[in-house]
Coordinates of C-alpha atoms and ligand atoms in Angstrom, one line a residue:
X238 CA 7.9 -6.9 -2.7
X239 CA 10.4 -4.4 -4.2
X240 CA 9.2 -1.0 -5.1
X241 CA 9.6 -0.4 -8.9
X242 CA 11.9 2.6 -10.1
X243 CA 12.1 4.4 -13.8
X244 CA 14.3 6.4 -14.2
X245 CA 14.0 8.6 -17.9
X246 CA 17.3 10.0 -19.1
X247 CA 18.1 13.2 -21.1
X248 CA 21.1 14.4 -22.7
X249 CA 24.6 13.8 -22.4
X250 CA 26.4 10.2 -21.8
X251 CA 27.0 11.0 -18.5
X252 CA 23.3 11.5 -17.9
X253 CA 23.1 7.7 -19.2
X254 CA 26.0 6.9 -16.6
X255 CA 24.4 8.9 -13.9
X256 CA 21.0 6.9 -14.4
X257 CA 23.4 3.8 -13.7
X258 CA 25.0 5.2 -10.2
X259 CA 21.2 6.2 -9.1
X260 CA 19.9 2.7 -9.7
X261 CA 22.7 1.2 -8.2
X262 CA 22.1 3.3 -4.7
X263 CA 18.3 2.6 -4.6
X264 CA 18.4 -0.7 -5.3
X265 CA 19.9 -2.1 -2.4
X266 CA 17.2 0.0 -0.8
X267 CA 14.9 -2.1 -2.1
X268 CA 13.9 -0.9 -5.1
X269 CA 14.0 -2.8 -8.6
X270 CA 14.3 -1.2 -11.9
X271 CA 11.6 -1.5 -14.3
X272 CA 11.1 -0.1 -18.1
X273 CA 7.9 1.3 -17.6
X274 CA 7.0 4.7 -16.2
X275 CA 3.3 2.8 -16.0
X276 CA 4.0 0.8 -12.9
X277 CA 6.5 2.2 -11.2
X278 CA 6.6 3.8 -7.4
X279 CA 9.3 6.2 -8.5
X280 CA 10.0 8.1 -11.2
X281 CA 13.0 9.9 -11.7
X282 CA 13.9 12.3 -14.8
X283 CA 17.4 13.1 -15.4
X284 CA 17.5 16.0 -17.0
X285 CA 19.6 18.1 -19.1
X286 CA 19.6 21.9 -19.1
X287 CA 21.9 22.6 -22.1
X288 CA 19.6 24.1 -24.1
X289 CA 16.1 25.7 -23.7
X290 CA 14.5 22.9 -25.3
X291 CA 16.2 20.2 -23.5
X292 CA 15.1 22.2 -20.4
X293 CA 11.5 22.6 -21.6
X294 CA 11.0 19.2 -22.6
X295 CA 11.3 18.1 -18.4
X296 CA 8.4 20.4 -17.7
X297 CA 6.6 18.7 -20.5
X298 CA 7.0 15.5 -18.8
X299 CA 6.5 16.5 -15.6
X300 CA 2.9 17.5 -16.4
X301 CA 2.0 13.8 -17.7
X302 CA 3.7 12.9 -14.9
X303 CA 1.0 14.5 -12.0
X304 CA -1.7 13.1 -14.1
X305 CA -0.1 9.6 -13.9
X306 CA -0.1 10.1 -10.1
X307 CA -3.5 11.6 -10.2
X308 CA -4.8 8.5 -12.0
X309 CA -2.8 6.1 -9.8
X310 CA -4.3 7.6 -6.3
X311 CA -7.5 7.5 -8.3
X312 CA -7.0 3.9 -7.9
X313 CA -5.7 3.7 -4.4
X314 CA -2.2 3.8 -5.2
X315 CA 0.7 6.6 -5.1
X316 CA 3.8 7.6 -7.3
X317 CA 6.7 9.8 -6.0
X318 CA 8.6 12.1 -8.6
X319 CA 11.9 12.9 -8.2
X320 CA 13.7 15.2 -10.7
X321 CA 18.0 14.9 -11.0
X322 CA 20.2 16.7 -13.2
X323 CA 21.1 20.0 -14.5
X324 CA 17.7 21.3 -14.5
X325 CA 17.3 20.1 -11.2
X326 CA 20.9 21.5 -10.4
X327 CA 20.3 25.2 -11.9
X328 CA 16.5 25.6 -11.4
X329 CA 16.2 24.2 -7.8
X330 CA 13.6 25.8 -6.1
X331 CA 12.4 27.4 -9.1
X332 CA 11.3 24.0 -10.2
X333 CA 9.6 23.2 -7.3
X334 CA 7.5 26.4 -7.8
X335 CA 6.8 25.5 -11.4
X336 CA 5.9 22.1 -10.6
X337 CA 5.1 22.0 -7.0
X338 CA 4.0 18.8 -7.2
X339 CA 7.4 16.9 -7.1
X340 CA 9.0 15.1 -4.4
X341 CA 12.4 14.8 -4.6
X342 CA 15.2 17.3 -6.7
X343 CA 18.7 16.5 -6.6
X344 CA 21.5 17.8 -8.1
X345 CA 24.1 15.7 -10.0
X346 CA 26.8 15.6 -7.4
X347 CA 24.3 14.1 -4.5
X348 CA 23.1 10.8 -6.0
X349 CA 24.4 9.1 -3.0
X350 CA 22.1 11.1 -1.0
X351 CA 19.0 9.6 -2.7
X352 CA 17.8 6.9 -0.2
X353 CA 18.0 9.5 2.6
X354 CA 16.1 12.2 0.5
X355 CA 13.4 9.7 0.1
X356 CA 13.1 9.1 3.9
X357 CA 12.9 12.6 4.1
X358 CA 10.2 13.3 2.0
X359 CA 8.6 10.6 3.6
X360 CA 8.9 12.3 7.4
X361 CA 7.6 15.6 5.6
X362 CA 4.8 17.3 3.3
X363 CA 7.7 19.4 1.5
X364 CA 9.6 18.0 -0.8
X365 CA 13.1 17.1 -0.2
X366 CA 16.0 19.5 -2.5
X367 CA 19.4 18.7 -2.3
X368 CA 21.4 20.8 -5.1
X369 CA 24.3 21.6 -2.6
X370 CA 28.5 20.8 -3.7
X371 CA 29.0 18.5 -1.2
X372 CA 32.4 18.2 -0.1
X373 CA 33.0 14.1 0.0
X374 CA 33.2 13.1 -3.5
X375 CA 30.0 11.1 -4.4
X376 CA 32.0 8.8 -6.4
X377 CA 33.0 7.6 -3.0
X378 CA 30.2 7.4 -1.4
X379 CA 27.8 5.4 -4.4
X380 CA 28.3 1.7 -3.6
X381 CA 30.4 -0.2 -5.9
X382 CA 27.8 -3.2 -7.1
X383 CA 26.1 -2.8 -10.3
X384 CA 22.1 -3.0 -9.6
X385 CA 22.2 -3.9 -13.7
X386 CA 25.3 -6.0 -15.6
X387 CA 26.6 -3.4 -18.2
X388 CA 26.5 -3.6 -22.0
X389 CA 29.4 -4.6 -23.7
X390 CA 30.1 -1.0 -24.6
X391 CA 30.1 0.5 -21.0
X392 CA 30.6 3.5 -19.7
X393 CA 32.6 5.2 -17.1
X394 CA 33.2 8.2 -15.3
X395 CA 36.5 9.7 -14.6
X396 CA 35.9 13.6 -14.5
X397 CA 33.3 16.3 -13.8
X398 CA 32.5 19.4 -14.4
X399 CA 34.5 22.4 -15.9
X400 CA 36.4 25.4 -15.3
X401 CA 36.6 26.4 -19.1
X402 CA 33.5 29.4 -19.0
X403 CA 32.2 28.8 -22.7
X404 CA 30.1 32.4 -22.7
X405 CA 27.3 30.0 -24.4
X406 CA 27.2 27.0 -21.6
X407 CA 25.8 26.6 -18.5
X408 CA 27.6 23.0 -17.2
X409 CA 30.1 25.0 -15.3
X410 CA 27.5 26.0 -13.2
X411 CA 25.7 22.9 -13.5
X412 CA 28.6 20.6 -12.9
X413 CA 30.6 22.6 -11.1
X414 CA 34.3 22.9 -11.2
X415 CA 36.8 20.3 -12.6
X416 CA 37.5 17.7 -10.6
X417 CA 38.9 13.9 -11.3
X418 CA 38.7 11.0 -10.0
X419 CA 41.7 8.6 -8.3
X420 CA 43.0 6.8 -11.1
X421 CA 43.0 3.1 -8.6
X422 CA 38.9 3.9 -8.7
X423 CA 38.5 4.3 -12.1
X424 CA 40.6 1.2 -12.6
X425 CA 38.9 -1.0 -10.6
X426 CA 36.0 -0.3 -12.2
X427 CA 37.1 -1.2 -15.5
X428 CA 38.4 -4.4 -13.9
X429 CA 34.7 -5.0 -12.6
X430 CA 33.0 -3.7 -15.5
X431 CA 35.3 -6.4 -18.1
X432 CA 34.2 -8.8 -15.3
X433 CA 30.6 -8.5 -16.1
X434 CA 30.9 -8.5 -19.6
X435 CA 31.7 -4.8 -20.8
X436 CA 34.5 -5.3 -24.0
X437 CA 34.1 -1.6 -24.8
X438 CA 35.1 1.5 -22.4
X439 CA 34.2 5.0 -22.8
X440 CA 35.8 7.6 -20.7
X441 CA 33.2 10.2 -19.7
X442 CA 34.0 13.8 -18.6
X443 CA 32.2 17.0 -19.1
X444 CA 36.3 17.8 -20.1
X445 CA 37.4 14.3 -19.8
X446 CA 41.2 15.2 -21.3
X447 CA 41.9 17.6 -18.8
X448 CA 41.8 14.8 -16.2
X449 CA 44.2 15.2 -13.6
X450 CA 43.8 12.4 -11.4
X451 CA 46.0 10.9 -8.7
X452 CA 47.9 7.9 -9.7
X453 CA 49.0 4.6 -7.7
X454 CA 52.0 6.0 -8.4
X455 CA 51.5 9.1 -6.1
X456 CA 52.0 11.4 -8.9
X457 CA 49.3 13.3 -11.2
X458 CA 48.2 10.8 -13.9
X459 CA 46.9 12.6 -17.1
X460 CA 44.5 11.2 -19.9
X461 CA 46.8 9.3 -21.6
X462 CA 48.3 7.4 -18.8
X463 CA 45.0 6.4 -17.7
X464 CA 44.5 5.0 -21.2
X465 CA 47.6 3.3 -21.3
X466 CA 46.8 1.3 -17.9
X467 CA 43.8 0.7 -18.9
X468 CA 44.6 -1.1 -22.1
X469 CA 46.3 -3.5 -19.7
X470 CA 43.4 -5.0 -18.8
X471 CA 42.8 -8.0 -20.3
X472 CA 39.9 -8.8 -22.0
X473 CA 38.8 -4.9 -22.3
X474 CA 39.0 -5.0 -26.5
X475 CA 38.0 -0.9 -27.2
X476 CA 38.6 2.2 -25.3
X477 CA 37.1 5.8 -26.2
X478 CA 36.5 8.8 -24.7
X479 CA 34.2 11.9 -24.8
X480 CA 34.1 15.4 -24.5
X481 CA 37.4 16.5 -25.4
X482 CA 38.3 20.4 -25.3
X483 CA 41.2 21.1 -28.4
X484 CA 43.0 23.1 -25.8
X485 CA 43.7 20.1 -23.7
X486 CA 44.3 18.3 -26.5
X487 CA 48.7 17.6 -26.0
X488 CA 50.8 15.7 -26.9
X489 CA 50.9 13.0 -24.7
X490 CA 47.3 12.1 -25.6
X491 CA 48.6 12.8 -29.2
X492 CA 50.9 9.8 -28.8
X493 CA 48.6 7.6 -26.9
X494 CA 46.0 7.6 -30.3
X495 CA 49.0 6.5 -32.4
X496 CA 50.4 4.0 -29.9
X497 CA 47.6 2.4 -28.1
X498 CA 45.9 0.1 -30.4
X499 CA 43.0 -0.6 -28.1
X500 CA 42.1 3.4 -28.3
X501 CA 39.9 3.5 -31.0
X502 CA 40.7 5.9 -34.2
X503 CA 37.6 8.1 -33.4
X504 CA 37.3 11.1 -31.8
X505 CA 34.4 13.8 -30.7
X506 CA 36.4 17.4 -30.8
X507 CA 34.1 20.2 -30.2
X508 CA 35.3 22.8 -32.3
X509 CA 31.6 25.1 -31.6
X510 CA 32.7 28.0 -35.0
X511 CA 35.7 28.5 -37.5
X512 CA 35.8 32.5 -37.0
X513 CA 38.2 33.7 -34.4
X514 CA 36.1 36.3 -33.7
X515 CA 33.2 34.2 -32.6
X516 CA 35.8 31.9 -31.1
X517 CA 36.9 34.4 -29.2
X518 CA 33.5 35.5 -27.8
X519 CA 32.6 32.4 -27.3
X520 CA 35.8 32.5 -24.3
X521 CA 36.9 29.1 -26.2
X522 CA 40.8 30.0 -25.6
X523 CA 41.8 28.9 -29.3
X524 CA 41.7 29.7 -32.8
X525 CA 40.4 28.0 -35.9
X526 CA 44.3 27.6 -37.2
X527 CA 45.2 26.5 -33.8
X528 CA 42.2 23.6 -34.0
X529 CA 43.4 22.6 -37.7
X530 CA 46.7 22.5 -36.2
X531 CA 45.7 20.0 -33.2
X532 CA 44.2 17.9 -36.3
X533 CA 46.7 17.4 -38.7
X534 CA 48.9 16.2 -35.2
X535 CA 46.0 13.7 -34.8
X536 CA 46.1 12.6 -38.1
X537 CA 49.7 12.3 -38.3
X538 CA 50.0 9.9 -35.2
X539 CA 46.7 8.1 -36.0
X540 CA 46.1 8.3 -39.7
X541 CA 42.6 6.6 -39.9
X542 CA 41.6 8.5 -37.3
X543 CA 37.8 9.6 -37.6
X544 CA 36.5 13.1 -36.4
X545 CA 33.5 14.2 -34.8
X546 CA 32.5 17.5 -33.6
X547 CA 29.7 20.0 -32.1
X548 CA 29.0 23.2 -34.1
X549 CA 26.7 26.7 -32.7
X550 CA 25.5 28.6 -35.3
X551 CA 24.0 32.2 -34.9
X552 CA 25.9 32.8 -31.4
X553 CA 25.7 36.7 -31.0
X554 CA 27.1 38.7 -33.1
X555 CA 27.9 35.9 -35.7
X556 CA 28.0 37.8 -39.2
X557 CA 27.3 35.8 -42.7
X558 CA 31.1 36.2 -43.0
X559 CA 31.8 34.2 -39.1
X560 CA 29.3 31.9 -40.5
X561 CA 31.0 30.9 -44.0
X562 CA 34.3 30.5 -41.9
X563 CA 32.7 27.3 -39.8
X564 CA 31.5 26.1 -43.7
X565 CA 35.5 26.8 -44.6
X566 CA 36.5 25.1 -41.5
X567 CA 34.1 22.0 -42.5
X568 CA 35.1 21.8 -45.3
X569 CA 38.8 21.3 -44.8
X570 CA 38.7 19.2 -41.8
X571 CA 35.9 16.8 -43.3
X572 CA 34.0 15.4 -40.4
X573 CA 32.6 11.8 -40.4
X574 CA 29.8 12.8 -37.9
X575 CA 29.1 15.9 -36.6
X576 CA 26.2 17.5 -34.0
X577 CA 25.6 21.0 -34.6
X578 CA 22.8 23.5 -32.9
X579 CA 21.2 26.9 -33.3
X580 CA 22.6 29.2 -30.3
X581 CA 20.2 29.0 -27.1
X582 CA 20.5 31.8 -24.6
X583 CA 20.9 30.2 -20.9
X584 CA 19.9 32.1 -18.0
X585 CA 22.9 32.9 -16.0
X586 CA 25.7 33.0 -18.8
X587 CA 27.5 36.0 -20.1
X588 CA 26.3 35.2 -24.0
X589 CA 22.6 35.2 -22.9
X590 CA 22.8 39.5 -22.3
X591 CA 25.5 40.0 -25.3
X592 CA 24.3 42.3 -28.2
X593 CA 23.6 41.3 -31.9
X594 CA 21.5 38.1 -30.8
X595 CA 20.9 36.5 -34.1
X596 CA 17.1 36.5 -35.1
X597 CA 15.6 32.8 -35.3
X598 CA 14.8 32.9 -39.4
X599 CA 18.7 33.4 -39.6
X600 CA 19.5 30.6 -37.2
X601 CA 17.3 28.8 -38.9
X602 CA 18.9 29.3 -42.3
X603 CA 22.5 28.8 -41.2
X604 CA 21.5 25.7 -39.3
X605 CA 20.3 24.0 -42.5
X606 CA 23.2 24.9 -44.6
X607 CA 25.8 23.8 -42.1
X608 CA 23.8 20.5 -41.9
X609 CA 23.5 20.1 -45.5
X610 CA 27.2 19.9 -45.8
X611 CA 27.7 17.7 -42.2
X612 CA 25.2 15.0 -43.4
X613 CA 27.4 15.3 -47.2
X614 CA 30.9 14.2 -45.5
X615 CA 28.9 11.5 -43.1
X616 CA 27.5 10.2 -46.4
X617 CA 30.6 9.9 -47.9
X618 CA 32.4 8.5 -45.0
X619 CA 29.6 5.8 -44.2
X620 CA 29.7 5.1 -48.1
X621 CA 34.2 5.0 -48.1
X622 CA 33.3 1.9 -46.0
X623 CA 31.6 -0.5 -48.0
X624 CA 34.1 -3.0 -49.1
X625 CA 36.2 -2.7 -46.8
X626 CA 37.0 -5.5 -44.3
X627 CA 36.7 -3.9 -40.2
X628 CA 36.8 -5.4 -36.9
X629 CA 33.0 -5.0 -35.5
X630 CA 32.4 -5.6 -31.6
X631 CA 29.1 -7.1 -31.7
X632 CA 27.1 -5.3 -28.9
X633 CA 23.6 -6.9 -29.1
X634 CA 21.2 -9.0 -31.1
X635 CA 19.3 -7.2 -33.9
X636 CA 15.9 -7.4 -34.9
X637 CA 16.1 -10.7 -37.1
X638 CA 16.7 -13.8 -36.0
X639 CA 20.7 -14.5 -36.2
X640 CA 21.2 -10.5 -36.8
X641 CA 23.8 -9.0 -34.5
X642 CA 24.4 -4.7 -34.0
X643 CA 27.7 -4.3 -33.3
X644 CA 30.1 -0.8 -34.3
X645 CA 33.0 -0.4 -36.5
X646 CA 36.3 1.3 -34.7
X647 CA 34.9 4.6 -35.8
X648 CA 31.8 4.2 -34.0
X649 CA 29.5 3.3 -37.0
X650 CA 26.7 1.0 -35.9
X651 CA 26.9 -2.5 -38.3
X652 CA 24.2 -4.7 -38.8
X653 CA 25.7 -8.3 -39.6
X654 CA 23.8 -11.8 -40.0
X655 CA 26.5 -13.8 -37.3
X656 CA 24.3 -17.1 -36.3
X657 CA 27.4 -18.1 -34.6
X658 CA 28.4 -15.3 -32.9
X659 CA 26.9 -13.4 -29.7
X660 CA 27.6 -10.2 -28.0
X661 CA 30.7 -9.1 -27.0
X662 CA 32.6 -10.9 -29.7
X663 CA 34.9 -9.1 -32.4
X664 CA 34.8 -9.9 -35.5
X665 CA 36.0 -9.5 -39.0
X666 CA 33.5 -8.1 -41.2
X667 CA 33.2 -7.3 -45.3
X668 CA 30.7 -4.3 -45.2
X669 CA 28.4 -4.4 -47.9
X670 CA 26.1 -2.0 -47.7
X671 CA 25.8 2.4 -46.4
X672 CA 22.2 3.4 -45.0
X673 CA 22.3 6.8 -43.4
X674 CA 22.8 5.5 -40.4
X675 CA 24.2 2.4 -40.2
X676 CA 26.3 -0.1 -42.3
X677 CA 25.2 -4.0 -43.3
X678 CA 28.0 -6.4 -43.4
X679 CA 28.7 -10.0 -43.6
X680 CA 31.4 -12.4 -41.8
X681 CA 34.8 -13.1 -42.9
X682 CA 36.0 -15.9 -41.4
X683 CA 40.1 -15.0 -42.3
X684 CA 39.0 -11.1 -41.3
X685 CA 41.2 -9.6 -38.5
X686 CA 39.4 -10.2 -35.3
X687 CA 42.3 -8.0 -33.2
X688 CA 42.1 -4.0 -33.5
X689 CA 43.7 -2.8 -36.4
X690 CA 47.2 -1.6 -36.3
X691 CA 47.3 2.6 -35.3
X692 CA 49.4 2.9 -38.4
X693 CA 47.1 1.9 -40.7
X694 CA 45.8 3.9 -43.9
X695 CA 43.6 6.4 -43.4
X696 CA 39.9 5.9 -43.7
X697 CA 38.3 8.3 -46.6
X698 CA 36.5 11.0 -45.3
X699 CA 35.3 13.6 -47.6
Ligands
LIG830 N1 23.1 26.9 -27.3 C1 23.3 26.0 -28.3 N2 24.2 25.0 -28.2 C2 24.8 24.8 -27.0 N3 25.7 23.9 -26.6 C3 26.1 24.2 -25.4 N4 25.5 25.3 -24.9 C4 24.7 25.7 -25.9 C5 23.8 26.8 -26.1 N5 23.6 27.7 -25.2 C6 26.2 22.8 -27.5 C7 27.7 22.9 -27.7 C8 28.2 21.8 -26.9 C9 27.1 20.8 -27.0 C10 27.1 19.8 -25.9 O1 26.0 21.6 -26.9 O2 27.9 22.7 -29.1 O3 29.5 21.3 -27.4
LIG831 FE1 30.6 24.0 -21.7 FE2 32.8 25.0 -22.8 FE3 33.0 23.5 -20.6 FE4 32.4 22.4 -22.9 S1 34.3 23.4 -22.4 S2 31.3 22.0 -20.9 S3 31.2 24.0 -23.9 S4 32.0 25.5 -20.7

């Protein structure tokens, strides 16, 4: 009988991806996935190390974790732990001290190694660590079947890592250095994805539009050719991608949002602070003018386009005056969704040791203010919807019989009443209704079921 895996995801998207590519190598090691930590014979945690609570929350789990397994032996029965990601990555054998109880730690560039860590943890009574580089890519090595069929919003990896050096961030030393994968790879796998049922792409990278992969073509492919081959393939409806750095925001990309009509008008732009000062000690390598600047560009070639971003407040040295800059900055730009985070000092990064750390009450303060204004402009961009007609990809059932979730081209998640319809169908929908996180909507049978022109007005955001 197969042995059951569970594997418990944190963070990012590429976490969620990750999760994907470890299943996929187990499985044909006879393993099967299962949804419950409960029964399974190994548990993995996929952890994220971006900030100290993400980090702290691993070590959380990992304690319910050795009573699980204490339990389970109780009853004659075992339960390996295996712990992948960036804690894994930048903790190592620090982890293994803290919690000396787990099995297996890997790092995210040595999935492909799984099945042989666990034979080596089998053979031995230490655990098997494998946080190394590797040379060989392990996009090359993971096999290429799916162990599950992907949603019809998939996603897929085309770059790693990052050389950028945010004083804040640890992925550079998590993820390691930029590096992007053949553009034939990451087009056959959109082929194979649409081939079991994806309709929806998003291109993931830690930096993804600084992706400099080789083409077919034998030259350097950049973002925006990728997304233009992509949107060749036939029956892939949307394509999106995530994290974008403004400095590697060009032109060509620029273009692509106004020209492509299968790249959908949203787009996450970390933009971290409005001061320059902050912006500057934050080693970001652009101003708040120069961000506006790489905005109105956006706007110009894709006028609905909807923006997204991640905010720090209280980095070191931020003054009340650095802080009312970001509110100025907000306030101009209007964001239709935003994410936005008290600094955390990492270990290991140059911000951790800088003077004027910001006392917690502060941090506090300015994190609630910043927010009060974000969740303003995502309540008045949700609400600029409702009566309008969009296209909706419908990505799942809902809860009620005949209810389908599907998202708008900006990303908003739609509840519709569709007896007729099923996942992966676009339709035309009048959107009746704003909640704060989601719109309701109904059919419209003479609603545009293509994506909507790039030229079209722009969408209201506050
Ligand atoms: N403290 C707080 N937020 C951070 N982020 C990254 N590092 C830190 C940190 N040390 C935020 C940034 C980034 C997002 C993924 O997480 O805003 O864009
Ligand atoms: Fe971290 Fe900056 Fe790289 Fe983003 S660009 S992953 S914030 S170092």
């Amino acid at each position: 009988m197969a042995k059951k895996l569970f594997i418990k995801t944190y963070g990012c998207q590429m976490n969620v991806y990750d999760s994907g590519r470890m299943a996929d190598a187990l499985v044909p090691h006879g393993y099967a996935v299962t949804d419950r930590a409960d029964d399974a014979d190994l548990v993995i945690l996929n952890t994220c190390h971006i900030r100290e609570k993400a980090a702290e929350k691993v070590y959380s789990e990992l304690g319910r974790l050795q009573q699980l397994r204490r339990r389970r032996q109780e009853a004659g029965d075992d339960l390996l732990i295996g712990v992948a990601g960036c804690v894994a990555q930048a903790e190592g054998a620090v982890l293994l001290e803290r919690a000396p109880y787990v099995d297996i730690v890997v790092g995210p560039q040595s999935y492909h190694r799984l099945p042989e860590l666990l034979h080596r943890r089998a053979r031995s009574r230490n655990a098997a660590l494998d946080i190394d580089f590797p040379l060989e890519s392990k996009f090359d090595r993971l096999p290429e079947e799916m162990a599950a069929a992907p949603g019809v919003a998939a996603f897929l990896t085309v770059q790693e890592g990052c050389d950028k050096f945010c004083t804040f961030c640890v992925v550079p030393y998590t993820r390691g250095v930029e590096a992007s994968r053949p553009a034939i790879a990451i087009l056959a796998e959109a082929r194979r994805l649409v081939a079991a049922g994806a309709r929806e792409i998003t291109l993931l990278g830690q930096n993804v539009n600084a992706y400099r992969g080789a083409g077919p073509d034998g030259r350097n492919w950049d973002l925006a050719r990728l997304i233009r081959a992509l949107a060749e393939i036939d029956g892939l409806q949307r394509i999106r991608y995530t994290t974008s750095h403004p400095r590697d925001l060009g032109p060509e990309l620029i273009a692509a949002h106004g020209e492509v009509a299968k790249l959908m008008p949203f787009l996450h732009l970390p933009v971290q602070s409005g001061s320059d000062r902050i912006l500057s000690a934050m080693n970001r390598r652009h101003s708040a003018d120069e961000y506006r600047r790489t905005i109105e560009r956006l706007r110009r070639a894709r006028p609905d386009i909807a923006l997204s971003s991640d905010f720090i407040v209280g980095f070191p040295g931020e003054s009340d005056g650095d802080f009312r800059a970001t509110l100025a900055l907000v306030e101009e730009i209007g964001f239709a969704q935003a994410f936005s985070f008290k600094y955390s000092p990492r270990p290991g990064t140059p911000a951790a040791s800088m003077r004027g750390q910001v006392n917690d009450r502060i941090k506090t303060e300015r994190l609630a203010e910043l927010q009060a204004l974000l969740a303003q402009q995502s309540d008045a961009f949700q609400q600029a919807t409702v009566g309008r007609t969009l296209p909706v990809l419908l990505e799942r059932p809902g809860r009620y019989p005949g209810q389908l979730v599907g998202r708008t081209p900006h990303l908003q998640a739609v509840h519709v009443a569709a007896p007729d319809a099923g996942p992966g169908d676009l339709i035309g929908v009048l959107i009746t209704a704003s909640h704060a996180h989601s719109l309701a909507a109904e059919p419209i049978a003479s609603a545009p079921v293509v994506a909507p022109d790039p030229q079209q007005g722009r969408a209201a955001c506050a």
